[in-house]
PDB file of C-alpha atoms in Angstrom:
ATOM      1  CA  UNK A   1     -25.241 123.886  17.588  1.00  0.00           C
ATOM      2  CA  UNK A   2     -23.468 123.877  14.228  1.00  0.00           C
ATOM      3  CA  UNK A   3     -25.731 125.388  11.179  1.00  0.00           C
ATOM      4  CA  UNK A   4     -25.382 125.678   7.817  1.00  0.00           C
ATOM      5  CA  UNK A   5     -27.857 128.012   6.401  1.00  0.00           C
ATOM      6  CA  UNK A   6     -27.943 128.259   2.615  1.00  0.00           C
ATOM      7  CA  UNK A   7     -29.126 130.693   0.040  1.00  0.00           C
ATOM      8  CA  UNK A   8     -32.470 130.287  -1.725  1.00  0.00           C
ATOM      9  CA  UNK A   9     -33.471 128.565  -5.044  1.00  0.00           C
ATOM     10  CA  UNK A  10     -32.326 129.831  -8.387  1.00  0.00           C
ATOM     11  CA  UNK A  11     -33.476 130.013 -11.833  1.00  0.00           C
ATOM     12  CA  UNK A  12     -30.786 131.188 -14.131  1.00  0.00           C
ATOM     13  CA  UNK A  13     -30.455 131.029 -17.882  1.00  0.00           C
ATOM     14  CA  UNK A  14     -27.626 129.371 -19.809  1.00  0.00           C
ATOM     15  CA  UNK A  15     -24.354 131.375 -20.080  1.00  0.00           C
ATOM     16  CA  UNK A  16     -25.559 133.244 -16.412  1.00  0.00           C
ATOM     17  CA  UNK A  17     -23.607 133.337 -13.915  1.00  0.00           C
ATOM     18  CA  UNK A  18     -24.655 132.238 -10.453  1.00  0.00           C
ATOM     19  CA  UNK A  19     -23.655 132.976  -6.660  1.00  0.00           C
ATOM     20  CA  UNK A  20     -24.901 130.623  -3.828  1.00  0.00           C
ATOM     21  CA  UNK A  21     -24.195 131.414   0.009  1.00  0.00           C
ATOM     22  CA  UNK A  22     -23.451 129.567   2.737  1.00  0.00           C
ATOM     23  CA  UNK A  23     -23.736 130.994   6.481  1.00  0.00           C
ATOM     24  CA  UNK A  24     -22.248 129.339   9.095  1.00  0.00           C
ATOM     25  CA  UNK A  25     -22.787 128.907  12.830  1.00  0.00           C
ATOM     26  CA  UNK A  26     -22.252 127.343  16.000  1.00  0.00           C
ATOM     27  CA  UNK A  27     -18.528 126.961  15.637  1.00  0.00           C
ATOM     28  CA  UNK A  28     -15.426 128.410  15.102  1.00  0.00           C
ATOM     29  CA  UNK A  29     -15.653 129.646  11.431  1.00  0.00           C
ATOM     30  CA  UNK A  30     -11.780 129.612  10.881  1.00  0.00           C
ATOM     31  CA  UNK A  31     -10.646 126.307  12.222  1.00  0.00           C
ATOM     32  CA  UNK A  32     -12.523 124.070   9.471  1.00  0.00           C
ATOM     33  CA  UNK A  33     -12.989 123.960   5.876  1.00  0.00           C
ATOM     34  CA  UNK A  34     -15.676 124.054   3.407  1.00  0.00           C
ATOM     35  CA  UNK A  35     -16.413 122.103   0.629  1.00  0.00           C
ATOM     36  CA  UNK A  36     -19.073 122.511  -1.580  1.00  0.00           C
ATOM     37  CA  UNK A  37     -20.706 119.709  -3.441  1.00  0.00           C
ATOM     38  CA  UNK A  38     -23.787 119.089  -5.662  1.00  0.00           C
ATOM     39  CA  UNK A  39     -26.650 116.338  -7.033  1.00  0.00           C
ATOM     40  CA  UNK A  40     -27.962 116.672 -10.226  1.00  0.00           C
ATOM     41  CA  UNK A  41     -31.625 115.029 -10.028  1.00  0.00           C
ATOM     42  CA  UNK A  42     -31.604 111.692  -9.582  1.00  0.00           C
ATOM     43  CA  UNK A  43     -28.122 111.118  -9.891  1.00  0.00           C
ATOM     44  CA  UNK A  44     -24.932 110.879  -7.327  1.00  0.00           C
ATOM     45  CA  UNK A  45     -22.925 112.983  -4.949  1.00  0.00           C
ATOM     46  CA  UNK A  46     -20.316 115.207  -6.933  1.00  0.00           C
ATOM     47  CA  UNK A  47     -17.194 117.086  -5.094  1.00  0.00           C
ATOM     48  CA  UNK A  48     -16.929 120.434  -6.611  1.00  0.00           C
ATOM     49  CA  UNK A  49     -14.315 121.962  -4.324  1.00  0.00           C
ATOM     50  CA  UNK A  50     -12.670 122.800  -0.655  1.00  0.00           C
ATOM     51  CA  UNK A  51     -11.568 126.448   0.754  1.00  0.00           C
ATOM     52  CA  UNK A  52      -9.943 126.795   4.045  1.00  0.00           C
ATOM     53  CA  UNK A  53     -11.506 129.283   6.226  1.00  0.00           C
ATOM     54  CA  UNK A  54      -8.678 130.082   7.706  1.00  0.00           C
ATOM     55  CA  UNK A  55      -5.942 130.682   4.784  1.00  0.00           C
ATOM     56  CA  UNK A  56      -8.532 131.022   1.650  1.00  0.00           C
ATOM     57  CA  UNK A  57      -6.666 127.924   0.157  1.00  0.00           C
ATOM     58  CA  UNK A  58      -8.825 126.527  -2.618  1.00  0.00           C
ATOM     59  CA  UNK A  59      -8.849 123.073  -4.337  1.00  0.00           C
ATOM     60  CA  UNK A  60     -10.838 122.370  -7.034  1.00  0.00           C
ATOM     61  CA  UNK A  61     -12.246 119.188  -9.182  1.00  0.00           C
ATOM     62  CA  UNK A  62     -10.302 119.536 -12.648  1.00  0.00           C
ATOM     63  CA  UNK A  63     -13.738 119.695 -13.981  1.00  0.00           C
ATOM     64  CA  UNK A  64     -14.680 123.025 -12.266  1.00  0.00           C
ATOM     65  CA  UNK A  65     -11.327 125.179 -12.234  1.00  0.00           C
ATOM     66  CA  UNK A  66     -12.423 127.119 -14.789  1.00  0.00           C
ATOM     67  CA  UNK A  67     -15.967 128.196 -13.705  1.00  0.00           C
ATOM     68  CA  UNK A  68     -15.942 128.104 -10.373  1.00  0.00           C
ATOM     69  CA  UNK A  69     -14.379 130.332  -7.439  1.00  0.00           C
ATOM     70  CA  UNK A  70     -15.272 129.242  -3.892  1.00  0.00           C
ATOM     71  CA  UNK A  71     -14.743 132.072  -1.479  1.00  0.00           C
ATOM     72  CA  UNK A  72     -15.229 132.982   2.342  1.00  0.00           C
ATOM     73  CA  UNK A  73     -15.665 136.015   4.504  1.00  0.00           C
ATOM     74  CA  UNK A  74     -14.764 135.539   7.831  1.00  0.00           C
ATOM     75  CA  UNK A  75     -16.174 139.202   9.165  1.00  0.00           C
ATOM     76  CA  UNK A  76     -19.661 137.206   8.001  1.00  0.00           C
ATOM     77  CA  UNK A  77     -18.711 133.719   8.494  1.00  0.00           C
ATOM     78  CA  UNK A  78     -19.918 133.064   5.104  1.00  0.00           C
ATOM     79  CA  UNK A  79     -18.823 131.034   2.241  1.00  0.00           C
ATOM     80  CA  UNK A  80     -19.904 131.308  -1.323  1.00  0.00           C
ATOM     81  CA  UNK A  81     -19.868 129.350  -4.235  1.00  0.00           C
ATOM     82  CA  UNK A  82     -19.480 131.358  -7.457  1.00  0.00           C
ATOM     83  CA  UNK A  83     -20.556 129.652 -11.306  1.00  0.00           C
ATOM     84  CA  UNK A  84     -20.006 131.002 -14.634  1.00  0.00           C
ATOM     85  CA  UNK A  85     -21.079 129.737 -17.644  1.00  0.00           C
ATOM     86  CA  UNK A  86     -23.910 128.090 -16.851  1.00  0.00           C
ATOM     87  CA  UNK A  87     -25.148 125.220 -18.496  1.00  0.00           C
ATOM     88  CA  UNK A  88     -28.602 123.322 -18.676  1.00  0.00           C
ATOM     89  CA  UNK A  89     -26.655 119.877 -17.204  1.00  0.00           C
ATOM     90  CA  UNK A  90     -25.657 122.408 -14.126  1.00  0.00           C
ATOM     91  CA  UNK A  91     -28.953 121.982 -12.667  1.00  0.00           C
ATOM     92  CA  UNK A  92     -28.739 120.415  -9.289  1.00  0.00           C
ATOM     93  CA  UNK A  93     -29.050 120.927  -5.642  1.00  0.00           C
ATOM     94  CA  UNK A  94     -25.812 122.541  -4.176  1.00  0.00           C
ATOM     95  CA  UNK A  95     -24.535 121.784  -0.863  1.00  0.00           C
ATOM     96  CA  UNK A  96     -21.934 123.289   1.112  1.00  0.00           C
ATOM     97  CA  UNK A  97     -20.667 121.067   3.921  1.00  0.00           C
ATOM     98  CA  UNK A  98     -18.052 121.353   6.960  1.00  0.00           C
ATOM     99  CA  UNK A  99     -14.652 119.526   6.598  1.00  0.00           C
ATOM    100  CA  UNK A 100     -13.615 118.383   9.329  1.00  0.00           C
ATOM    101  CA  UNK A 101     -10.487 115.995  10.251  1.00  0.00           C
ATOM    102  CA  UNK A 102      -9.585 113.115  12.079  1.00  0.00           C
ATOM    103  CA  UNK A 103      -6.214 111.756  12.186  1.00  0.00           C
ATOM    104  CA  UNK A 104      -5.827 113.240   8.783  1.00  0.00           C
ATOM    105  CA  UNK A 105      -8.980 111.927   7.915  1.00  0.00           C
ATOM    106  CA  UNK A 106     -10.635 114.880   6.184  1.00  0.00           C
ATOM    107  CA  UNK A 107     -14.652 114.656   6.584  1.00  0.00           C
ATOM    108  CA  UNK A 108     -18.208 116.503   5.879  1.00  0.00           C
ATOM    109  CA  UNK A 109     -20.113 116.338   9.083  1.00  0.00           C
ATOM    110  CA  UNK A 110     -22.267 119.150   8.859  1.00  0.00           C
ATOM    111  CA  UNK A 111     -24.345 119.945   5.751  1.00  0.00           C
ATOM    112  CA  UNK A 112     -26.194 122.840   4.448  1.00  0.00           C
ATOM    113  CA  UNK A 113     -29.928 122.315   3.588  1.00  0.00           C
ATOM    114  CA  UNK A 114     -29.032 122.478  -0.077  1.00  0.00           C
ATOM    115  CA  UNK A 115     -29.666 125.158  -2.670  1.00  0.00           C
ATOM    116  CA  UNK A 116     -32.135 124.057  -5.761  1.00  0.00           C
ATOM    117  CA  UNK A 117     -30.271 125.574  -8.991  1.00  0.00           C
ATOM    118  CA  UNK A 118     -32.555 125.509 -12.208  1.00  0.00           C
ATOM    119  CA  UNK A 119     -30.912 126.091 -15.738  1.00  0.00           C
ATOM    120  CA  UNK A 120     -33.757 126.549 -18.022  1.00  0.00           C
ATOM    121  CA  UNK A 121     -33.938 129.195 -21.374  1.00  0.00           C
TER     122      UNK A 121
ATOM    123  CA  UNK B   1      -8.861 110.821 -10.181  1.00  0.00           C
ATOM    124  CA  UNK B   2      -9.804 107.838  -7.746  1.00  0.00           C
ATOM    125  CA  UNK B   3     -13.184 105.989  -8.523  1.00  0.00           C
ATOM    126  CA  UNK B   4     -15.956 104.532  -5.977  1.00  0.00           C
ATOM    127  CA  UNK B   5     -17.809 101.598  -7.615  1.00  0.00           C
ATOM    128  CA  UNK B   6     -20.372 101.424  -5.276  1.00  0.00           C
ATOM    129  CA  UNK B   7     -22.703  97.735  -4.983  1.00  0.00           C
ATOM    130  CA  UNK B   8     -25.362  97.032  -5.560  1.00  0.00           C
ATOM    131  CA  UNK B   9     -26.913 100.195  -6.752  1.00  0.00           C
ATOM    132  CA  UNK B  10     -30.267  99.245  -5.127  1.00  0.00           C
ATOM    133  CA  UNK B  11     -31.414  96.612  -2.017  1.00  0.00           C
ATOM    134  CA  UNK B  12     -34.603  95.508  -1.427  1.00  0.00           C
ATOM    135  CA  UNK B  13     -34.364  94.009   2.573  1.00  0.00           C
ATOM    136  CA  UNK B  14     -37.148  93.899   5.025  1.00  0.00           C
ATOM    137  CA  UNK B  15     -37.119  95.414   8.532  1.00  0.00           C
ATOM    138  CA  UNK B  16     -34.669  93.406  11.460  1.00  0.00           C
ATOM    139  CA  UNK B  17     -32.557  91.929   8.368  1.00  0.00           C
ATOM    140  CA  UNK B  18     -28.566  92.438   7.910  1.00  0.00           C
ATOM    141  CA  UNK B  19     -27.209  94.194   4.741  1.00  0.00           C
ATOM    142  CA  UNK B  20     -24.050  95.211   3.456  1.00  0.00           C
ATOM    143  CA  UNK B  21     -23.256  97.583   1.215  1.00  0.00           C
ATOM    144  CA  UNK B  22     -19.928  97.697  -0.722  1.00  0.00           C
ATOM    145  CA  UNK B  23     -17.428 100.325  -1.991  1.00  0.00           C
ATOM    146  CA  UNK B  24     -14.294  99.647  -4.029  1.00  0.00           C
ATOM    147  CA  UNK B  25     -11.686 102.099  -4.933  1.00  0.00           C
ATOM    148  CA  UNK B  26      -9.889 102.069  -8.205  1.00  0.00           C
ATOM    149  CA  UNK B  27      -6.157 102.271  -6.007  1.00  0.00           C
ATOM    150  CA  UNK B  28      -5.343 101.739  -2.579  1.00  0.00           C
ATOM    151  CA  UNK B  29      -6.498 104.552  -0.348  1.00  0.00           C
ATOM    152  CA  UNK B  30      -5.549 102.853   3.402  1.00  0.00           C
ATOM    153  CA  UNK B  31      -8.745 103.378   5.642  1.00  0.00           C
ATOM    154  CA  UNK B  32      -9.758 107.089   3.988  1.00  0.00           C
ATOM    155  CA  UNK B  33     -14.075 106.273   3.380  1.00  0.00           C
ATOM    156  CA  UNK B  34     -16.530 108.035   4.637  1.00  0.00           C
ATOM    157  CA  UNK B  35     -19.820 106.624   4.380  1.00  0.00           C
ATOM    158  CA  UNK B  36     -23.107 108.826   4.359  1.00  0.00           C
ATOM    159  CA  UNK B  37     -27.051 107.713   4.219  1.00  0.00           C
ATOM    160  CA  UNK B  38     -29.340 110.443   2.590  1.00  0.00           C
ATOM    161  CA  UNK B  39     -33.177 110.312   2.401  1.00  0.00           C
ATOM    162  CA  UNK B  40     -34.775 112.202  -0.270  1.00  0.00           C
ATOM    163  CA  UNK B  41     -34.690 116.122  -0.354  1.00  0.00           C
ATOM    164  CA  UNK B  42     -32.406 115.719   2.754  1.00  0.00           C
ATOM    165  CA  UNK B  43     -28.511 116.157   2.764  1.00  0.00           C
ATOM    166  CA  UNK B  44     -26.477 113.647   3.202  1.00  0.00           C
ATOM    167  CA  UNK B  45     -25.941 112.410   7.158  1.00  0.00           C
ATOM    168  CA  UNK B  46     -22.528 111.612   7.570  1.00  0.00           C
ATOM    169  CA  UNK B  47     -22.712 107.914   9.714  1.00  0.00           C
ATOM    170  CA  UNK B  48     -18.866 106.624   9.473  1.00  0.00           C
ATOM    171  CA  UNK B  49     -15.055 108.463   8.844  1.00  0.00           C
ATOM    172  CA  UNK B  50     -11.706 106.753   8.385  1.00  0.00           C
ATOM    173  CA  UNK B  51     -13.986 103.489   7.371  1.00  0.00           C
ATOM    174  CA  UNK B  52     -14.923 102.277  10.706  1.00  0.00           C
ATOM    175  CA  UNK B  53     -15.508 104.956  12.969  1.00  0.00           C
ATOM    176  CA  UNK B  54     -18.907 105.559  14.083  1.00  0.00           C
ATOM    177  CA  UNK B  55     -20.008 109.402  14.124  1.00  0.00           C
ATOM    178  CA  UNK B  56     -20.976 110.015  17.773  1.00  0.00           C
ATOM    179  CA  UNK B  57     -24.895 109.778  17.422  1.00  0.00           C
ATOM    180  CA  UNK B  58     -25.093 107.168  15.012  1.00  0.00           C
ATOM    181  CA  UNK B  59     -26.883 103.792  16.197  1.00  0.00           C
ATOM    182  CA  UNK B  60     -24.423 101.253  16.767  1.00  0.00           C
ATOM    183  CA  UNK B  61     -26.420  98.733  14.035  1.00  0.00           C
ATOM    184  CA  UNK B  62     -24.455 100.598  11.955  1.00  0.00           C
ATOM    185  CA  UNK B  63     -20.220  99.513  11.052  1.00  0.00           C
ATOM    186  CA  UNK B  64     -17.842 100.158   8.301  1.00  0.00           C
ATOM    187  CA  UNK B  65     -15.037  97.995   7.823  1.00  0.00           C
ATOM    188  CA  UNK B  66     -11.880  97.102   5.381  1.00  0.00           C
ATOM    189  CA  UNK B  67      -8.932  99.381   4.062  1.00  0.00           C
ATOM    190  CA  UNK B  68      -7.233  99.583   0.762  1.00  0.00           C
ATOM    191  CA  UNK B  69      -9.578  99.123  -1.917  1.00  0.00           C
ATOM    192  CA  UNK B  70     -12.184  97.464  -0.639  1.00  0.00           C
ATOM    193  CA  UNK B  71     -14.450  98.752   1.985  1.00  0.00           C
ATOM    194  CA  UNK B  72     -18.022  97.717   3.530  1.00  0.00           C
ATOM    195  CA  UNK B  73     -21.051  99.183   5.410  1.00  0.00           C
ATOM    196  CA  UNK B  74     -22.914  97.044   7.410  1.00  0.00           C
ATOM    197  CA  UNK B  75     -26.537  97.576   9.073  1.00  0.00           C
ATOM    198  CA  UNK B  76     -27.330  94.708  11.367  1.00  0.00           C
ATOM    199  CA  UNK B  77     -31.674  94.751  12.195  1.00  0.00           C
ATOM    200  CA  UNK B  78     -32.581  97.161  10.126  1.00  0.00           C
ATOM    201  CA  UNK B  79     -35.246  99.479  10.967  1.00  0.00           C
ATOM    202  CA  UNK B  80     -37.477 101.501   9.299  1.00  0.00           C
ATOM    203  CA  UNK B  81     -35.665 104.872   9.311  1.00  0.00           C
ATOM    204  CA  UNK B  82     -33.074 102.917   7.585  1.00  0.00           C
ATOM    205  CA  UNK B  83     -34.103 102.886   3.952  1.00  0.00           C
ATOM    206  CA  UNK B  84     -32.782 105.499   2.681  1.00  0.00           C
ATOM    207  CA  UNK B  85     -29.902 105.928  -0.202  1.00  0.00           C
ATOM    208  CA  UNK B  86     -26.328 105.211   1.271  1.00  0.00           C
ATOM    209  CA  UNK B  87     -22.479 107.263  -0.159  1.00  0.00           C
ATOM    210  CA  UNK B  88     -18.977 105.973   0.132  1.00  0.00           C
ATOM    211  CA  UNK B  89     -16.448 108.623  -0.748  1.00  0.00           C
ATOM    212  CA  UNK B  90     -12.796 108.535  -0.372  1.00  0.00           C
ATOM    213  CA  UNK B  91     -10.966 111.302   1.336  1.00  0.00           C
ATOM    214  CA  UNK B  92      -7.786 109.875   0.542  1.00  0.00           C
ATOM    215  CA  UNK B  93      -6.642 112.624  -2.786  1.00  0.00           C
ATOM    216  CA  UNK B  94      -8.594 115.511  -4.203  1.00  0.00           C
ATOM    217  CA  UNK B  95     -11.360 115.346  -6.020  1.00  0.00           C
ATOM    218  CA  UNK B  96     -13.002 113.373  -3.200  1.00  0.00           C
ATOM    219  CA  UNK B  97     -15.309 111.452  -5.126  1.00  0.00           C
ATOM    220  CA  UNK B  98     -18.461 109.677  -3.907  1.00  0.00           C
ATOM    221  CA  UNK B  99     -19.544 106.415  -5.128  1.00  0.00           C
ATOM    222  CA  UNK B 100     -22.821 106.297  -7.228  1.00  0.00           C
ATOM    223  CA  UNK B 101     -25.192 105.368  -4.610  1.00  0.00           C
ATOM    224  CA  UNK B 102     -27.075 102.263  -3.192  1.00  0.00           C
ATOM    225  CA  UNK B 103     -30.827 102.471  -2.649  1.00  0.00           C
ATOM    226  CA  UNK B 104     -31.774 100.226  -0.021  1.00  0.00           C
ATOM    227  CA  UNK B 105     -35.877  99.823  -0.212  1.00  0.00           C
ATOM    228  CA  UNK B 106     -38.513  97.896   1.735  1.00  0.00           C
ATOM    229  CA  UNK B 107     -38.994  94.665   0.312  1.00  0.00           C
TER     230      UNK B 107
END
């Protein structure tokens, strides 16, 4: 069955960088995207960005291009979500989901469990 | 960037009633919704793609309807593992953004 397994909780201090994880199984790593997005408490879904798994191709939100880098590693069937910069209003739960598509239809059906990201001085 | 406006934000319904839940898109993005329900500390559970097609799995109470800008999730006899918070998001150009939520509660 198709798994996302995430990294743990972080507590990081503003201007830190951070590094959350995202290990796949179940599937065929390279024939499906990632995305990763996140929830600040109480408050919406947000869209943060998509790789392919099978080209690296990346697109980001405008808002993220310059402090984030999603990656993958295919040996590991792993994707990660990189942060610089951090900021107190960065605190949220991160998800990393798979993209899948239908008729062109791109989709997240499978989710990771989340990863809890605390900015705090 | 495309914008969800997402209504209402919150629902009060009791169980075995009908609700709909609304999404509208600040263009026209044909039939590319998604529509997610999430309960809390969960991820969201994707329930419908390409605005009406029902994720193999998902109880067929459940429908999404209308293309363009204006797009609808319906739950016909709601039960109990219903209330929960419900998504839209369009899929139609990058960033895919999400609407801002709808809390549907027990009345």
């Amino acid at each position: 069955q198709v798994q996302l397994v995430q990294s743990g909780a972080e507590v990081k201090k503003p201007g830190a960088s951070l590094k959350v994880s995202c290990k796949a199984s179940g599937y065929t790593f390279s024939n499906y995207g990632l995305i990763w997005v996140r929830q600040a408490p109480g408050q919406g879904l947000e869209w943060m960005g998509w790789i392919s798994a099978y080209s690296h191709d990346t697109n980001y939100a405008q808002k993220f291009k310059d402090r984030v880098t999603i990656t993958t590693d295919t040996s590991t069937t792993s994707a990660y979500l990189e942060m610089r910069s951090l900021k107190s209003d960065d605190s949220a739960v991160y998800y990393c989901a798979r993209d899948s598509i239908h008729g062109g239809n791109p989709f997240p059906d499978y989710w990771g469990q989340g990863t809890l990201v605390t900015v705090s001085s | 960037d495309i914008q969800m406006t997402q209504s209402p934000s919150s629902l009060s319904a009791s169980v075995g009633d009908r609700v709909t839940i609304t999404c509208r898109a600040s263009q026209s993005i044909s039939t590319y919704v998604n529509w997610f329900q999430q309960k809390p500390g969960k991820p969201p559970k994707l329930l419908i793609f390409a605005a009406s097609s029902l994720l193999s799995g998902v109880p067929s109470r459940f429908s999404g309807s209308g293309s363009g800008t204006d797009f609808t999730l319906t739950i016909t006899s709601l039960q109990p593992e219903d209330f929960a918070t419900y998504h839209c998001q369009q899929s139609f150009s990058t960033p895919y953004n999400f609407g801002q939520g709808t809390k549907l509660e027990i009345k």
